[in-house]
Amino acid sequence: MRTPRDPQILQAIRYSQAMQRARAVQLTRRGFLGATGVGATALALAACAPAEKKELTPAKDVSASEKTLTWDNWPAYMDEDDAGDYPTLMGFENESGITVTYNVAVDDNNSYYAKVKDQLALGQSIGADTVCLTDWMVARLVRNGYLQELDHANIPNIANLSDSFANPDFDKGRNLSLPWQGGFAGICWNKEKVPGGLKSVDDLWAADLKGRVGVLSEMRDTMGLIMLNQGTDITGEWGDDEFANAMDAFTEQVENGQIRNIKGNAYLNDLQSEDTYAAICWSGDITSLNAQAGDKWEFAIPDAGGTLWNDTFVVPMGATHKANAEAVMNYYYEPEVAAELAAWVNYVTPVNGAKEAMDAIDPELAANQLIFPDEETLSTVHVFRTLTPQEENDYQAQFQKVLLGS
Amino acid sequence: MAFTAFASTPAVEQAPKKRSFIALVLLLPGILYLVLFFLTPLISLVITSFQQPVLDGDIGEYQAGFNWQNYVDSVGEYWPLILRAFGFALVATVLALVISYPIAYVIGVKARRWPLLQSLLLTLVIAPFFISFLLRTLAWKQIMSDEGPIVQALKAVAILPSDGHLTGTTFSVIFGLTYNFIPFMTLPLYATLERLDLRYIEAGADLYASPFTVFRKVTIPLSMPGIVSGTLLTFIPAAGDYINASRDFLGSSSTAMVGNAIEANFLVLQNYPAAASLSIVLMAVILVIVGVYVRRSGTEDLV
């Protein structure tokens, strides 16, 4: 830098520079002290966090005095009329006098869990008295003791629970959870673009579908179908080797560009925009998509079998309206109500007698195997066995690695 | 430099020597805000990044520790995504600058005589903000879909091979980043160019400089503050963006950026230490890049 010749100017510059430096030092010192203080506070707070898990106890039930219920559920999982109201839910409100706040708040098991896990662990309210999550997530909540026991005396209609849902490995006898709706993961295709149809997962890897196949970001469904295709019994005893084999097949199809995209609920947009012609998908969605955008798609359970899952009511420890939640469960286990709901959402109902009730409303729907599967259909679908936490960590990490291309 | 210092000397001498109590009180809300919403989360992030898994614990269970290995692991695993994030952000920033500069120049300089036109054009730049950027990005996904008009046209003129597509490619992600951040580039550029003293340009022309030389030697240096703040406002959020590259929007599994890795680790894998350490690495790298950039572009007065 050029130095100014005029000594007066020079002095002025030096003075201002010194002032600036002095100020900078002051600010830094103050900032440092502040930062240290906050750091200490944060550390203290972190130290207060519960290090050890303690037994959680149910929150006090105030259902008798407060006739309200908050219920978190997945999108498109409740019958809706043209005005956007929920007819069956309004029926419940009129019958019971309980005001229900129904939130479409669950878009993904993992991200919902990530949102409420701290409250769950502390036994605090998660903002909902009951929520419907998928069975494998419910298994995790059961394992950690986050759920209140259901009083079967308040749910007499539990007698209508279908046998195939009555005794899952994580909750024998359904003392902590009750199925809401179930469904299958299978394969679907665009009838105009794939006139021959598809029979197995192998057909998805056909050369003329390159770059036109979508699969689900729900690990258990995508990997489950691939494992079934490889002859693994996903319900039974299988381990790292079987999973690794399926992972190899999956990785290959992602890397060679056969699989275009891996998505959650948004896979329906790709089918509709015809970015994908075929996909691994959920049974009820295809019926809704056909109703919405022209009868173009078909769903099938692959020859080697499909997966069966169900979304399940639970009441977390922090919920204060358990009896009201039980009342709503009981209501949806009335066969007539279950039939009305199933006619709209097109998923498998766990309620016995709903099929007979549906015969009266719409005999064609009553014969629909995707809503009222018979023994034969049920024998082709399988439940992905419950994973241990270590397996879950490991498998999810492998699966995400492919999804992120890392 | 010398002149600036000379001009400001009297002001320095008049500045109160005693620390003013009022000034501290006035600063209090700002300091509180920073402590609450910046410092506390930052410290908690640092603590999280060193946590270690609980032995035989459930998913997402971690305890306090000093597990610096988290950094090695997450960078080792995701370094291609980190590189890709900065590569994409750099390209998007350059593209946004090239596209925005003429827009800002027209609005700030050429349209000066017609204030109505100027405000109309400015409104057009800001107008996209009226709609959620998630919706706009989804709309682009729809426009670029395989059966959409763009892909069909490109295929018809054989620019795209018959089995080619746009969504889920590097092109669509960079396109999305550029598109979404153009207003952040245009507005600071406009703010500087709007105050550009046209007499300098006239002087340059009077001294027989060609229009290009005037632009290079006069206009660009004078608009440097706008360029620097515009590129910073674009580059920093673009490097951490996870929407455009998300598989649900314009990306696919071959275009994931570090933001997507952080999201997946936080929300799906519940591997909070990995997500936290990646966030800190991202912050640190941005800090270094920006620091070097601001120093080299010589606009210390800006920050």
XYZ file of C-alpha atoms in Angstrom:
709
model
C 0.000 0.000 0.000
C 1.178 3.518 -0.733
C 1.963 5.509 2.392
C 0.556 9.038 2.401
C 3.235 11.714 2.628
C 1.333 14.244 4.729
C 2.239 13.514 8.380
C -1.096 14.867 9.583
C -2.991 12.410 7.432
C -0.657 9.658 8.501
C -1.364 10.392 12.128
C -5.113 10.466 11.489
C -4.949 7.058 9.845
C -2.911 5.563 12.662
C -5.329 6.984 15.213
C -8.375 5.541 13.487
C -6.677 2.194 13.001
C -5.762 2.032 16.667
C -9.337 2.849 17.618
C -10.633 0.115 15.388
C -8.228 -2.402 16.802
C -9.126 -1.464 20.336
C -12.796 -1.897 19.579
C -12.226 -5.209 17.901
C -10.412 -6.482 20.984
C -13.180 -5.327 23.304
C -15.848 -6.964 21.194
C -13.909 -10.175 21.002
C -13.395 -10.335 24.718
C -17.034 -9.680 25.438
C -18.101 -12.144 22.737
C -15.754 -14.728 24.190
C -17.137 -14.331 27.681
C -20.677 -14.573 26.340
C -19.896 -17.647 24.321
C -18.258 -19.342 27.282
C -21.270 -18.618 29.445
C -23.684 -20.049 26.915
C -21.430 -23.023 26.318
C -21.442 -23.809 30.014
C -25.225 -23.486 30.142
C -25.659 -25.780 27.160
C -23.330 -28.355 28.665
C -25.243 -28.186 31.919
C -28.489 -28.706 30.003
C -27.004 -31.637 28.121
C -25.897 -33.164 31.412
C -29.466 -32.905 32.693
C -30.759 -35.038 29.836
C -31.894 -38.408 31.116
C -28.979 -40.790 30.884
C -30.857 -43.826 32.057
C -34.186 -45.109 30.859
C -36.795 -45.188 33.546
C -40.037 -47.087 33.540
C -42.737 -44.897 32.031
C -46.173 -44.665 33.565
C -49.416 -43.777 31.755
C -50.627 -40.202 32.003
C -53.810 -39.576 33.954
C -56.845 -40.287 31.783
C -59.190 -37.300 31.735
C -61.534 -38.767 29.109
C -64.503 -38.710 31.465
C -64.395 -34.937 31.887
C -62.900 -33.904 28.534
C -64.823 -35.211 25.556
C -62.043 -34.641 23.042
C -59.591 -36.769 21.090
C -56.616 -35.905 18.904
C -55.733 -38.481 16.272
C -52.753 -38.407 13.885
C -53.016 -40.468 10.726
C -51.689 -40.902 7.179
C -53.059 -39.016 4.152
C -56.001 -40.475 2.194
C -56.791 -42.828 5.026
C -60.254 -41.621 5.931
C -63.427 -41.562 3.862
C -64.064 -38.049 2.612
C -67.136 -36.498 1.013
C -67.202 -33.740 -1.593
C -67.251 -31.038 1.085
C -64.027 -32.419 2.565
C -65.768 -33.797 5.678
C -65.204 -37.277 7.027
C -68.647 -38.998 7.134
C -67.725 -41.963 9.341
C -65.821 -39.758 11.771
C -68.767 -37.356 11.993
C -70.921 -40.384 12.725
C -68.644 -41.186 15.659
C -68.777 -37.645 16.978
C -72.577 -37.623 16.887
C -72.831 -41.016 18.516
C -70.316 -40.496 21.293
C -70.327 -36.753 21.880
C -66.523 -36.769 21.592
C -64.974 -34.036 19.471
C -62.193 -35.486 17.324
C -59.281 -33.453 15.998
C -58.136 -35.553 13.062
C -54.670 -34.572 11.806
C -53.152 -35.841 8.596
C -49.740 -35.672 10.263
C -47.985 -38.916 9.361
C -46.193 -38.957 6.043
C -43.431 -41.344 6.902
C -42.864 -43.624 9.905
C -39.273 -42.549 10.384
C -39.781 -38.823 10.164
C -42.861 -38.952 12.401
C -40.840 -40.903 14.947
C -37.945 -38.467 14.646
C -40.385 -35.661 15.440
C -41.902 -37.154 18.586
C -39.185 -39.449 19.957
C -38.023 -37.152 22.755
C -41.552 -36.744 24.115
C -42.114 -40.478 23.790
C -38.963 -41.244 25.735
C -39.974 -38.853 28.532
C -43.546 -40.117 28.590
C -44.849 -36.668 27.665
C -47.736 -35.875 25.347
C -46.788 -36.022 21.666
C -49.721 -33.775 20.818
C -51.911 -36.696 19.817
C -53.858 -39.154 21.953
C -53.658 -41.856 19.344
C -51.704 -42.339 16.145
C -51.666 -45.003 13.427
C -48.148 -46.173 12.556
C -46.933 -49.166 10.597
C -46.477 -52.425 12.497
C -42.662 -52.486 12.465
C -42.599 -49.009 14.023
C -45.215 -50.096 16.551
C -42.891 -52.992 17.415
C -40.186 -50.454 18.255
C -42.574 -48.446 20.455
C -43.665 -51.629 22.239
C -40.033 -52.677 22.780
C -39.249 -49.357 24.434
C -42.332 -49.357 26.642
C -43.730 -46.168 25.121
C -47.339 -47.393 24.874
C -50.321 -47.574 27.200
C -52.145 -50.841 27.639
C -55.543 -50.928 25.959
C -58.534 -51.874 28.067
C -60.340 -54.511 26.023
C -63.474 -53.992 28.127
C -63.791 -50.586 26.445
C -63.444 -52.173 23.001
C -66.037 -54.971 22.902
C -65.883 -54.968 19.103
C -62.344 -56.322 19.327
C -64.144 -59.651 18.939
C -64.400 -58.708 15.250
C -60.620 -58.557 14.823
C -59.589 -60.862 12.017
C -57.473 -63.823 13.130
C -54.654 -63.014 10.719
C -54.034 -59.746 12.607
C -54.639 -60.972 16.152
C -51.203 -62.184 17.239
C -48.246 -60.325 15.742
C -44.847 -61.255 17.201
C -44.445 -57.868 18.876
C -47.835 -57.788 20.636
C -49.465 -61.170 21.180
C -53.110 -60.680 22.015
C -53.151 -57.035 20.924
C -52.892 -55.522 24.394
C -51.017 -52.435 23.244
C -52.057 -51.929 19.642
C -54.976 -52.439 17.286
C -54.823 -52.511 13.467
C -56.387 -49.645 11.536
C -55.979 -50.671 7.901
C -53.635 -53.055 6.174
C -52.316 -53.506 2.702
C -49.977 -55.262 0.351
C -46.882 -54.198 -1.472
C -46.793 -55.673 -4.944
C -46.083 -54.607 -8.488
C -48.133 -52.378 -10.736
C -47.861 -51.226 -14.312
C -49.317 -48.878 -16.867
C -51.649 -50.993 -19.012
C -51.138 -48.848 -22.117
C -47.347 -48.912 -21.984
C -46.920 -52.460 -20.695
C -49.763 -54.308 -22.418
C -48.363 -57.726 -21.546
C -48.522 -57.034 -17.834
C -46.036 -58.153 -15.208
C -45.891 -61.348 -13.228
C -42.823 -61.158 -11.056
C -40.228 -58.766 -9.739
C -37.883 -60.103 -12.434
C -40.232 -58.672 -15.065
C -39.466 -55.212 -13.652
C -35.857 -55.685 -14.717
C -36.827 -56.282 -18.385
C -34.741 -54.365 -20.926
C -37.680 -52.426 -22.393
C -38.511 -50.983 -18.948
C -35.018 -49.549 -18.464
C -35.221 -46.230 -16.634
C -38.989 -46.596 -16.293
C -39.249 -48.470 -13.009
C -39.997 -46.914 -9.638
C -39.547 -48.600 -6.257
C -40.615 -47.637 -2.738
C -38.325 -45.928 -0.242
C -39.964 -48.083 2.452
C -37.160 -50.596 2.954
C -39.317 -53.496 4.097
C -41.495 -53.392 0.992
C -38.856 -52.985 -1.692
C -36.337 -55.320 -0.084
C -39.110 -57.680 1.006
C -40.308 -58.163 -2.564
C -36.784 -58.681 -3.851
C -36.021 -61.186 -1.082
C -39.250 -63.085 -1.788
C -38.274 -63.127 -5.429
C -34.981 -64.730 -4.424
C -36.848 -67.419 -2.535
C -36.326 -66.105 1.004
C -39.162 -66.539 3.482
C -39.242 -62.996 4.880
C -41.418 -63.995 7.846
C -39.110 -66.763 8.957
C -35.517 -67.033 10.070
C -33.287 -65.187 7.681
C -30.160 -63.199 8.301
C -27.469 -60.950 6.947
C -26.631 -63.209 3.990
C -30.141 -63.215 2.570
C -30.381 -59.485 3.017
C -26.991 -58.952 1.391
C -28.058 -61.004 -1.646
C -31.165 -58.908 -2.091
C -29.108 -55.757 -1.561
C -26.771 -56.789 -4.398
C -29.692 -57.271 -6.789
C -31.196 -53.956 -5.751
C -27.902 -52.040 -6.015
C -27.292 -53.452 -9.483
C -30.666 -52.291 -10.771
C -30.204 -48.810 -9.292
C -26.694 -48.416 -10.648
C -27.447 -49.624 -14.171
C -30.325 -47.171 -14.401
C -33.103 -49.745 -14.583
C -34.674 -48.212 -11.476
C -35.516 -44.610 -12.223
C -36.409 -43.457 -8.762
C -36.944 -44.541 -5.170
C -39.753 -42.707 -3.445
C -42.361 -42.682 -0.716
C -45.940 -41.678 -1.440
C -44.737 -39.476 -4.320
C -44.179 -42.524 -6.561
C -47.785 -42.027 -7.652
C -46.856 -38.731 -9.327
C -44.219 -40.521 -11.396
C -46.714 -43.154 -12.498
C -49.186 -40.446 -13.409
C -46.680 -38.299 -15.330
C -45.469 -41.530 -17.008
C -41.887 -41.039 -15.897
C -42.334 -44.594 -14.699
C -44.331 -47.318 -16.443
C -44.055 -49.891 -13.698
C -43.347 -49.828 -9.989
C -43.285 -51.573 -6.673
C -46.340 -50.104 -5.037
C -49.048 -50.287 -2.380
C -52.311 -52.035 -3.175
C -54.891 -49.395 -2.261
C -53.120 -46.596 -4.112
C -53.687 -48.083 -7.541
C -57.449 -48.281 -7.079
C -57.477 -44.615 -5.995
C -55.174 -43.590 -8.835
C -57.384 -45.326 -11.382
C -60.434 -43.557 -9.994
C -58.589 -40.234 -10.143
C -56.735 -40.351 -13.461
C -58.470 -42.823 -15.739
C -58.419 -46.587 -15.575
C -54.816 -47.038 -16.702
C -52.973 -49.046 -14.062
C -53.113 -52.546 -12.724
C -51.831 -54.017 -9.473
C -50.743 -57.594 -8.858
C -49.071 -59.587 -6.144
C -45.922 -61.066 -7.713
C -45.750 -64.830 -8.240
C -43.150 -65.160 -5.513
C -45.392 -63.284 -3.081
C -45.956 -59.795 -1.751
C -45.557 -58.124 1.611
C -48.353 -57.551 4.096
C -48.244 -54.679 6.521
C -50.745 -52.832 8.581
C -51.019 -49.429 10.138
C -51.927 -49.734 13.742
C -53.575 -47.655 16.473
C -51.406 -46.983 19.499
C -51.863 -44.787 22.561
C -48.558 -43.286 23.771
C -47.819 -43.046 27.503
C -48.317 -39.286 27.521
C -51.837 -39.382 26.045
C -54.550 -38.127 28.364
C -57.626 -39.382 26.494
C -57.113 -43.138 26.311
C -60.755 -44.055 26.945
C -61.823 -41.748 24.110
C -59.245 -43.367 21.838
C -60.637 -46.764 22.777
C -64.125 -45.518 21.945
C -63.034 -44.520 18.441
C -61.307 -47.881 17.942
C -64.441 -49.667 19.047
C -66.496 -47.584 16.606
C -64.281 -48.455 13.635
C -64.551 -52.137 14.523
C -68.299 -52.057 13.773
C -68.531 -54.076 10.520
C -70.796 -51.485 8.843
C -68.429 -48.616 9.634
C -65.403 -50.654 8.576
C -67.101 -51.451 5.262
C -67.949 -47.816 4.606
C -64.358 -46.832 5.313
C -62.851 -49.644 3.238
C -65.050 -48.725 0.288
C -63.310 -45.367 0.226
C -59.700 -46.082 1.190
C -59.459 -49.438 -0.661
C -57.146 -51.021 1.855
C -57.462 -54.309 3.701
C -59.816 -54.067 6.630
C -58.920 -56.087 9.739
C -62.582 -56.289 10.745
C -64.520 -59.549 10.415
C -68.027 -59.061 9.113
C -67.093 -55.996 7.071
C -67.212 -58.104 3.910
C -70.794 -59.159 4.621
C -71.671 -55.541 5.366
C -69.997 -54.505 2.101
C -72.096 -57.018 0.155
C -75.057 -54.829 1.010
C -73.332 -51.603 -0.162
C -71.391 -52.764 -3.217
C -71.051 -56.487 -4.068
C -68.290 -55.771 -6.586
C -66.065 -54.196 -3.932
C -66.871 -57.051 -1.570
C -65.274 -59.400 -4.090
C -62.156 -57.208 -4.370
C -59.192 -59.245 -3.150
C -57.241 -56.109 -2.258
C -59.847 -55.089 0.331
C -61.288 -58.424 1.425
C -58.579 -60.976 0.686
C -59.624 -64.598 0.985
C -57.459 -67.358 2.397
C -55.861 -67.943 -0.966
C -54.771 -64.325 -1.420
C -53.562 -64.098 2.147
C -51.364 -67.131 1.592
C -49.433 -65.206 -1.081
C -48.509 -62.253 1.153
C -46.018 -62.255 3.985
C -45.103 -60.070 6.926
C -41.490 -58.871 7.067
C -40.149 -60.227 10.332
C -39.383 -57.823 13.175
C -35.747 -56.729 13.097
C -33.525 -56.277 16.117
C -32.332 -52.701 16.656
C -28.841 -53.662 15.437
C -30.218 -55.272 12.282
C -32.465 -52.316 11.670
C -29.566 -49.857 12.003
C -27.395 -51.934 9.733
C -29.969 -52.706 7.032
C -31.357 -49.187 6.936
C -27.837 -47.809 6.591
C -27.152 -50.134 3.645
C -30.463 -49.252 2.047
C -29.952 -45.493 2.483
C -26.464 -45.812 1.034
C -27.992 -46.952 -2.241
C -30.703 -44.295 -2.080
C -28.048 -41.595 -1.679
C -25.762 -43.157 -4.246
C -22.857 -42.911 -1.801
C -8.308 4.630 1.427
C -6.382 7.531 2.759
C -9.180 9.927 1.899
C -11.813 7.804 3.567
C -9.812 7.615 6.734
C -9.210 11.352 6.693
C -12.894 12.069 6.230
C -13.900 9.865 9.117
C -11.318 11.120 11.609
C -13.502 13.856 13.173
C -16.299 11.347 13.661
C -13.928 9.057 15.493
C -12.847 11.818 17.828
C -16.436 12.707 18.667
C -17.387 9.137 19.486
C -18.263 8.827 23.181
C -15.359 7.486 25.182
C -17.477 6.006 27.954
C -19.325 2.789 27.279
C -22.939 3.811 27.001
C -25.473 1.991 29.139
C -28.261 2.802 26.668
C -26.324 1.216 23.825
C -25.969 -1.990 25.800
C -29.693 -2.040 26.548
C -30.436 -1.464 22.880
C -28.109 -4.293 21.927
C -29.648 -6.678 24.405
C -32.482 -8.024 22.209
C -30.045 -8.685 19.392
C -27.548 -10.446 21.618
C -30.303 -12.485 23.264
C -31.609 -13.453 19.855
C -28.190 -14.600 18.689
C -27.524 -16.514 21.881
C -30.912 -18.230 21.799
C -31.253 -19.014 18.135
C -27.690 -19.274 16.915
C -25.224 -19.994 19.688
C -27.315 -22.500 21.641
C -28.231 -24.663 18.626
C -24.661 -24.457 17.385
C -23.240 -25.679 20.669
C -25.837 -28.411 20.909
C -24.912 -29.407 17.363
C -21.240 -29.648 18.300
C -22.070 -31.741 21.358
C -24.302 -34.037 19.273
C -21.594 -34.510 16.688
C -19.329 -36.115 19.305
C -21.964 -38.420 20.789
C -21.504 -42.157 20.769
C -24.118 -44.909 20.429
C -25.452 -46.545 23.568
C -24.219 -50.126 23.767
C -27.064 -52.440 22.679
C -29.315 -49.388 22.574
C -32.303 -48.895 20.338
C -32.319 -46.945 17.097
C -31.420 -43.318 17.625
C -30.071 -43.794 21.147
C -26.855 -41.878 21.768
C -24.998 -40.696 24.834
C -22.555 -37.901 25.500
C -18.991 -38.684 24.586
C -15.992 -37.541 22.622
C -16.300 -39.766 19.607
C -14.336 -37.718 17.030
C -14.437 -40.829 14.860
C -17.919 -39.629 13.801
C -16.255 -36.991 11.628
C -13.918 -39.463 9.977
C -16.765 -41.885 9.350
C -19.255 -39.433 7.937
C -16.753 -37.617 5.736
C -15.303 -40.947 4.587
C -18.749 -42.146 3.654
C -20.180 -38.996 2.146
C -17.246 -37.088 0.656
C -18.509 -37.548 -2.910
C -21.781 -35.915 -1.853
C -19.905 -33.039 -0.226
C -17.875 -32.466 -3.373
C -20.982 -32.729 -5.506
C -22.807 -30.201 -3.337
C -20.062 -27.619 -3.780
C -19.707 -28.389 -7.473
C -23.429 -27.987 -8.083
C -23.577 -24.842 -5.960
C -20.652 -23.315 -7.829
C -22.130 -24.001 -11.259
C -25.550 -22.760 -10.150
C -23.998 -19.578 -8.717
C -22.093 -18.804 -11.898
C -25.177 -19.473 -14.023
C -27.339 -17.345 -11.751
C -24.795 -14.507 -11.990
C -24.637 -14.688 -15.772
C -28.427 -14.704 -16.025
C -29.086 -12.132 -13.306
C -26.527 -9.485 -14.238
C -28.236 -8.403 -17.473
C -31.623 -8.458 -15.745
C -30.357 -6.324 -12.876
C -28.556 -4.002 -15.304
C -31.687 -3.434 -17.359
C -33.804 -2.765 -14.278
C -31.219 -0.718 -12.392
C -29.638 1.288 -15.211
C -31.561 1.150 -18.458
C -35.008 1.472 -16.916
C -34.002 4.344 -14.613
C -35.885 6.894 -16.629
C -39.157 4.989 -16.324
C -39.803 4.351 -12.637
C -43.066 2.576 -13.415
C -41.347 0.094 -15.725
C -38.604 -0.328 -13.149
C -41.004 -1.280 -10.386
C -42.936 -3.521 -12.752
C -39.766 -5.421 -13.700
C -38.715 -5.660 -10.059
C -42.115 -7.083 -9.190
C -41.631 -9.696 -11.886
C -38.342 -10.724 -10.301
C -39.917 -11.003 -6.863
C -43.221 -12.497 -8.097
C -42.078 -16.152 -7.825
C -41.721 -15.618 -4.062
C -45.494 -15.344 -3.834
C -45.722 -19.089 -4.426
C -44.039 -21.648 -2.212
C -40.768 -22.744 -3.733
C -41.685 -26.371 -3.092
C -44.664 -25.979 -5.403
C -42.575 -24.242 -8.050
C -39.963 -26.970 -7.937
C -42.647 -29.638 -8.226
C -44.081 -27.765 -11.196
C -40.687 -27.903 -12.916
C -40.533 -31.595 -12.251
C -43.868 -31.935 -14.016
C -42.748 -29.758 -16.934
C -39.553 -31.773 -17.363
C -41.257 -35.154 -17.028
C -40.717 -37.746 -19.756
C -44.069 -37.216 -21.448
C -43.905 -33.438 -21.010
C -43.408 -30.975 -23.861
C -39.718 -30.201 -23.200
C -38.473 -33.767 -23.304
C -40.658 -34.575 -26.304
C -39.335 -31.540 -28.204
C -35.705 -32.300 -27.319
C -36.177 -35.867 -28.462
C -37.795 -34.748 -31.708
C -34.707 -32.702 -32.609
C -32.441 -35.504 -31.392
C -30.727 -33.449 -28.670
C -31.868 -36.082 -26.177
C -31.492 -39.753 -27.107
C -34.790 -41.620 -27.368
C -34.333 -43.215 -23.942
C -33.030 -40.026 -22.330
C -34.782 -38.048 -19.668
C -34.383 -34.819 -17.717
C -35.785 -35.399 -14.237
C -33.366 -36.984 -11.834
C -30.301 -35.841 -13.752
C -27.458 -33.475 -12.896
C -28.955 -31.047 -15.378
C -32.328 -30.856 -13.637
C -30.800 -30.408 -10.184
C -28.506 -27.572 -11.294
C -31.392 -26.084 -13.224
C -33.546 -26.159 -10.090
C -30.825 -24.602 -7.941
C -30.183 -21.850 -10.477
C -33.860 -21.131 -10.943
C -34.648 -21.026 -7.248
C -31.771 -18.724 -6.349
C -31.936 -16.229 -9.220
C -33.956 -13.678 -7.197
C -31.320 -13.780 -4.441
C -28.729 -12.872 -7.041
C -30.771 -10.299 -8.918
C -31.865 -8.178 -5.964
C -28.429 -7.316 -4.496
C -27.095 -6.730 -8.015
C -29.998 -4.406 -8.694
C -29.417 -2.553 -5.432
C -25.822 -1.785 -6.436
C -26.421 -1.094 -10.104
C -29.311 1.188 -9.263
C -26.829 3.544 -7.556
C -24.224 3.262 -10.321
C -23.072 6.771 -11.237
C -23.416 6.920 -15.005
C -20.904 9.779 -15.176
C -18.108 7.271 -14.579
C -19.199 5.354 -17.652
C -19.345 8.556 -19.670
C -15.879 9.430 -18.422
C -14.609 6.040 -19.485
C -16.049 6.495 -22.946
C -14.553 10.005 -23.130
C -11.157 8.454 -22.459
C -11.597 6.289 -25.556
C -12.345 3.035 -23.787
C -14.457 0.613 -25.793
C -17.859 -0.271 -24.273
C -16.463 -3.640 -23.273
C -13.447 -2.084 -21.542
C -15.700 0.368 -19.722
C -17.853 -2.530 -18.578
C -14.820 -4.528 -17.455
C -12.917 -1.693 -15.808
C -15.687 0.544 -14.506
C -19.074 -1.137 -14.253
C -17.907 -4.490 -12.853
C -15.633 -3.037 -10.142
C -18.336 -0.575 -9.108
C -20.924 -3.361 -8.869
C -18.562 -5.657 -6.967
C -20.439 -5.319 -3.632
C -23.594 -6.526 -5.377
C -21.775 -9.380 -7.065
C -20.187 -10.491 -3.805
C -23.378 -10.368 -1.743
C -25.380 -11.959 -4.575
C -22.963 -14.845 -4.991
C -22.830 -15.382 -1.225
C -26.621 -15.352 -0.936
C -26.763 -17.933 -3.723
C -23.774 -20.129 -3.018
C -24.237 -20.671 0.717
C -27.854 -21.870 0.662
C -27.333 -23.742 -2.612
C -24.476 -25.783 -1.125
C -26.702 -26.930 1.735
C -29.888 -27.310 -0.293
C -31.601 -30.663 -0.123
C -34.900 -29.929 -1.855
C -33.821 -29.656 -5.481
C -31.607 -32.737 -5.292
C -34.192 -34.698 -3.312
C -35.549 -37.811 -4.984
C -39.064 -36.442 -4.505
C -38.217 -33.335 -6.523
C -35.648 -32.973 -9.292
C -32.995 -35.428 -8.170
C -32.393 -39.150 -8.082
C -30.035 -41.462 -6.245
C -27.199 -40.388 -8.528
C -27.527 -36.651 -7.773
C -27.743 -36.609 -3.964
C -26.001 -33.678 -2.264
C -24.665 -33.448 1.261
C -27.961 -31.905 2.413
C -29.744 -35.101 1.417
C -27.250 -37.162 3.400
C -27.835 -34.971 6.463
C -31.600 -35.290 6.051
C -31.445 -39.076 5.644
C -29.174 -39.477 8.658
C -31.333 -37.245 10.790
C -34.826 -38.352 9.816
C -34.492 -41.911 8.528
C -31.412 -43.478 10.090
C -31.732 -41.444 13.301
C -27.951 -41.254 13.251
C -27.783 -37.812 14.864
C -23.995 -37.723 15.401
C -23.399 -38.403 11.698
C -25.918 -35.726 10.683
C -24.424 -33.229 13.143
C -20.834 -33.869 12.107
C -21.765 -33.526 8.433
C -23.518 -30.224 9.193
C -20.453 -28.916 10.988
C -18.141 -30.000 8.186
C -20.463 -28.292 5.700
C -20.456 -25.111 7.795
C -16.704 -25.138 8.190
C -16.039 -25.642 4.495
C -18.476 -22.862 3.586
C -16.826 -20.580 6.134
C -13.378 -21.202 4.648
C -14.520 -20.800 1.050
C -16.454 -17.630 1.810
C -13.603 -16.217 3.871
C -11.081 -16.723 1.091
C -13.526 -15.423 -1.487
C -14.372 -12.228 0.381
C -10.671 -11.518 1.014
C -9.699 -12.090 -2.591
C -12.530 -10.081 -4.084
C -11.304 -7.180 -1.985
C -14.539 -5.938 -0.548
C -13.703 -5.958 3.129
C -16.047 -3.029 3.738
C -18.915 -5.325 2.825
C -18.662 -7.609 5.803
